[in-house]
Amino acid sequence: MDSLRVAPGPNADGAFRSGMMAAAVLALAGLGVLHWSGQLTLVLTGVVLLLLFPVYLVVVASALSVWLGYDGDMSDLRPVYREPERSQRGP
């Protein structure tokens, strides 16, 4: 039996946006607290911001997309064809 698949609506879009903002603010606040308390040096804080923060955001976006129903499976893929360009001159 096929499962019923419903596309996420505008509420899911807002929840995704809010979740990403909350995750970014929490991560930056945590990083600020660690730097302020002396656990991270300024250089290490910069390295974390440049290298680990984007990876963290990708992981959060992946988790939110699965949770909110944006994930797709192989049946959602379809082949893409491009029409061959024809010469404007004649044959």
PDB file of C-alpha atoms in Angstrom:
ATOM      1  CA  MET A   1       0.000   0.000   0.000  1.00  0.00           C
ATOM      2  CA  ASP A   2       1.315   3.456  -0.874  1.00  0.00           C
ATOM      3  CA  SER A   3       1.715   5.907   1.950  1.00  0.00           C
ATOM      4  CA  LEU A   4      -0.036   9.236   1.711  1.00  0.00           C
ATOM      5  CA  ARG A   5       2.497  12.016   1.128  1.00  0.00           C
ATOM      6  CA  VAL A   6       1.396  15.560   1.852  1.00  0.00           C
ATOM      7  CA  ALA A   7       3.627  18.469   0.901  1.00  0.00           C
ATOM      8  CA  PRO A   8       4.643  20.709   3.804  1.00  0.00           C
ATOM      9  CA  GLY A   9       2.755  23.967   3.910  1.00  0.00           C
ATOM     10  CA  PRO A  10       3.453  27.540   4.989  1.00  0.00           C
ATOM     11  CA  ASN A  11       3.464  26.591   8.674  1.00  0.00           C
ATOM     12  CA  ALA A  12       6.314  24.168   8.028  1.00  0.00           C
ATOM     13  CA  ASP A  13       8.182  26.934   6.188  1.00  0.00           C
ATOM     14  CA  GLY A  14       7.822  29.227   9.185  1.00  0.00           C
ATOM     15  CA  ALA A  15       8.809  26.485  11.611  1.00  0.00           C
ATOM     16  CA  PHE A  16      11.910  25.722   9.541  1.00  0.00           C
ATOM     17  CA  ARG A  17      12.889  29.377   9.434  1.00  0.00           C
ATOM     18  CA  SER A  18      12.286  29.816  13.168  1.00  0.00           C
ATOM     19  CA  GLY A  19      14.173  26.626  13.982  1.00  0.00           C
ATOM     20  CA  MET A  20      17.184  27.688  11.941  1.00  0.00           C
ATOM     21  CA  MET A  21      17.217  31.116  13.592  1.00  0.00           C
ATOM     22  CA  ALA A  22      16.914  29.599  17.058  1.00  0.00           C
ATOM     23  CA  ALA A  23      19.697  27.101  16.349  1.00  0.00           C
ATOM     24  CA  ALA A  24      22.002  29.846  15.048  1.00  0.00           C
ATOM     25  CA  VAL A  25      21.294  32.177  17.985  1.00  0.00           C
ATOM     26  CA  LEU A  26      21.792  29.380  20.532  1.00  0.00           C
ATOM     27  CA  ALA A  27      25.049  28.262  18.928  1.00  0.00           C
ATOM     28  CA  LEU A  28      26.407  31.805  18.735  1.00  0.00           C
ATOM     29  CA  ALA A  29      25.341  32.513  22.322  1.00  0.00           C
ATOM     30  CA  GLY A  30      27.018  29.326  23.507  1.00  0.00           C
ATOM     31  CA  LEU A  31      30.156  30.215  21.594  1.00  0.00           C
ATOM     32  CA  GLY A  32      30.100  33.699  23.114  1.00  0.00           C
ATOM     33  CA  VAL A  33      29.721  32.296  26.620  1.00  0.00           C
ATOM     34  CA  LEU A  34      32.611  29.896  26.067  1.00  0.00           C
ATOM     35  CA  HIS A  35      34.806  32.725  24.792  1.00  0.00           C
ATOM     36  CA  TRP A  36      33.747  35.071  27.608  1.00  0.00           C
ATOM     37  CA  SER A  37      34.473  32.439  30.264  1.00  0.00           C
ATOM     38  CA  GLY A  38      37.940  31.865  28.845  1.00  0.00           C
ATOM     39  CA  GLN A  39      37.331  28.336  27.568  1.00  0.00           C
ATOM     40  CA  LEU A  40      38.006  29.399  23.964  1.00  0.00           C
ATOM     41  CA  THR A  41      40.686  31.779  22.756  1.00  0.00           C
ATOM     42  CA  LEU A  42      39.898  34.365  20.119  1.00  0.00           C
ATOM     43  CA  VAL A  43      41.696  32.352  17.440  1.00  0.00           C
ATOM     44  CA  LEU A  44      39.890  29.139  18.363  1.00  0.00           C
ATOM     45  CA  THR A  45      36.574  30.995  18.393  1.00  0.00           C
ATOM     46  CA  GLY A  46      37.287  32.233  14.857  1.00  0.00           C
ATOM     47  CA  VAL A  47      38.193  28.741  13.690  1.00  0.00           C
ATOM     48  CA  VAL A  48      34.967  27.355  15.160  1.00  0.00           C
ATOM     49  CA  LEU A  49      32.961  30.107  13.447  1.00  0.00           C
ATOM     50  CA  LEU A  50      34.599  29.551  10.073  1.00  0.00           C
ATOM     51  CA  LEU A  51      34.823  25.762  10.033  1.00  0.00           C
ATOM     52  CA  LEU A  52      32.363  24.187  12.457  1.00  0.00           C
ATOM     53  CA  PHE A  53      29.445  26.637  12.509  1.00  0.00           C
ATOM     54  CA  PRO A  54      28.463  26.059   8.830  1.00  0.00           C
ATOM     55  CA  VAL A  55      28.622  22.284   9.325  1.00  0.00           C
ATOM     56  CA  TYR A  56      26.436  22.635  12.422  1.00  0.00           C
ATOM     57  CA  LEU A  57      23.873  24.638  10.419  1.00  0.00           C
ATOM     58  CA  VAL A  58      23.775  21.979   7.682  1.00  0.00           C
ATOM     59  CA  VAL A  59      23.170  19.257  10.274  1.00  0.00           C
ATOM     60  CA  VAL A  60      20.400  21.306  11.913  1.00  0.00           C
ATOM     61  CA  ALA A  61      18.802  22.025   8.524  1.00  0.00           C
ATOM     62  CA  SER A  62      18.884  18.315   7.663  1.00  0.00           C
ATOM     63  CA  ALA A  63      17.290  17.348  10.963  1.00  0.00           C
ATOM     64  CA  LEU A  64      14.601  20.025  10.649  1.00  0.00           C
ATOM     65  CA  SER A  65      13.808  19.074   7.057  1.00  0.00           C
ATOM     66  CA  VAL A  66      13.258  15.435   8.007  1.00  0.00           C
ATOM     67  CA  TRP A  67      11.204  16.379  11.061  1.00  0.00           C
ATOM     68  CA  LEU A  68       9.000  18.809   9.126  1.00  0.00           C
ATOM     69  CA  GLY A  69       8.447  16.492   6.172  1.00  0.00           C
ATOM     70  CA  TYR A  70      10.690  18.055   3.540  1.00  0.00           C
ATOM     71  CA  ASP A  71      12.678  14.855   3.095  1.00  0.00           C
ATOM     72  CA  GLY A  72      12.153  12.940  -0.096  1.00  0.00           C
ATOM     73  CA  ASP A  73      12.992   9.480  -1.229  1.00  0.00           C
ATOM     74  CA  MET A  74      14.104   8.057  -4.531  1.00  0.00           C
ATOM     75  CA  SER A  75      10.545   8.054  -5.855  1.00  0.00           C
ATOM     76  CA  ASP A  76      10.524  11.880  -5.697  1.00  0.00           C
ATOM     77  CA  LEU A  77      13.310  12.087  -8.263  1.00  0.00           C
ATOM     78  CA  ARG A  78      12.519  12.301 -11.933  1.00  0.00           C
ATOM     79  CA  PRO A  79      14.779  12.492 -14.953  1.00  0.00           C
ATOM     80  CA  VAL A  80      15.546  15.884 -16.395  1.00  0.00           C
ATOM     81  CA  TYR A  81      15.867  16.226 -20.137  1.00  0.00           C
ATOM     82  CA  ARG A  82      17.175  19.162 -22.079  1.00  0.00           C
ATOM     83  CA  GLU A  83      15.941  19.764 -25.583  1.00  0.00           C
ATOM     84  CA  PRO A  84      18.823  19.824 -28.059  1.00  0.00           C
ATOM     85  CA  GLU A  85      19.415  23.314 -29.404  1.00  0.00           C
ATOM     86  CA  ARG A  86      18.661  23.603 -33.081  1.00  0.00           C
ATOM     87  CA  SER A  87      20.572  25.829 -35.380  1.00  0.00           C
ATOM     88  CA  GLN A  88      18.758  29.034 -36.341  1.00  0.00           C
ATOM     89  CA  ARG A  89      20.093  28.782 -39.908  1.00  0.00           C
ATOM     90  CA  GLY A  90      18.484  26.142 -42.006  1.00  0.00           C
ATOM     91  CA  PRO A  91      19.428  22.554 -42.654  1.00  0.00           C
TER      92      PRO A  91
END
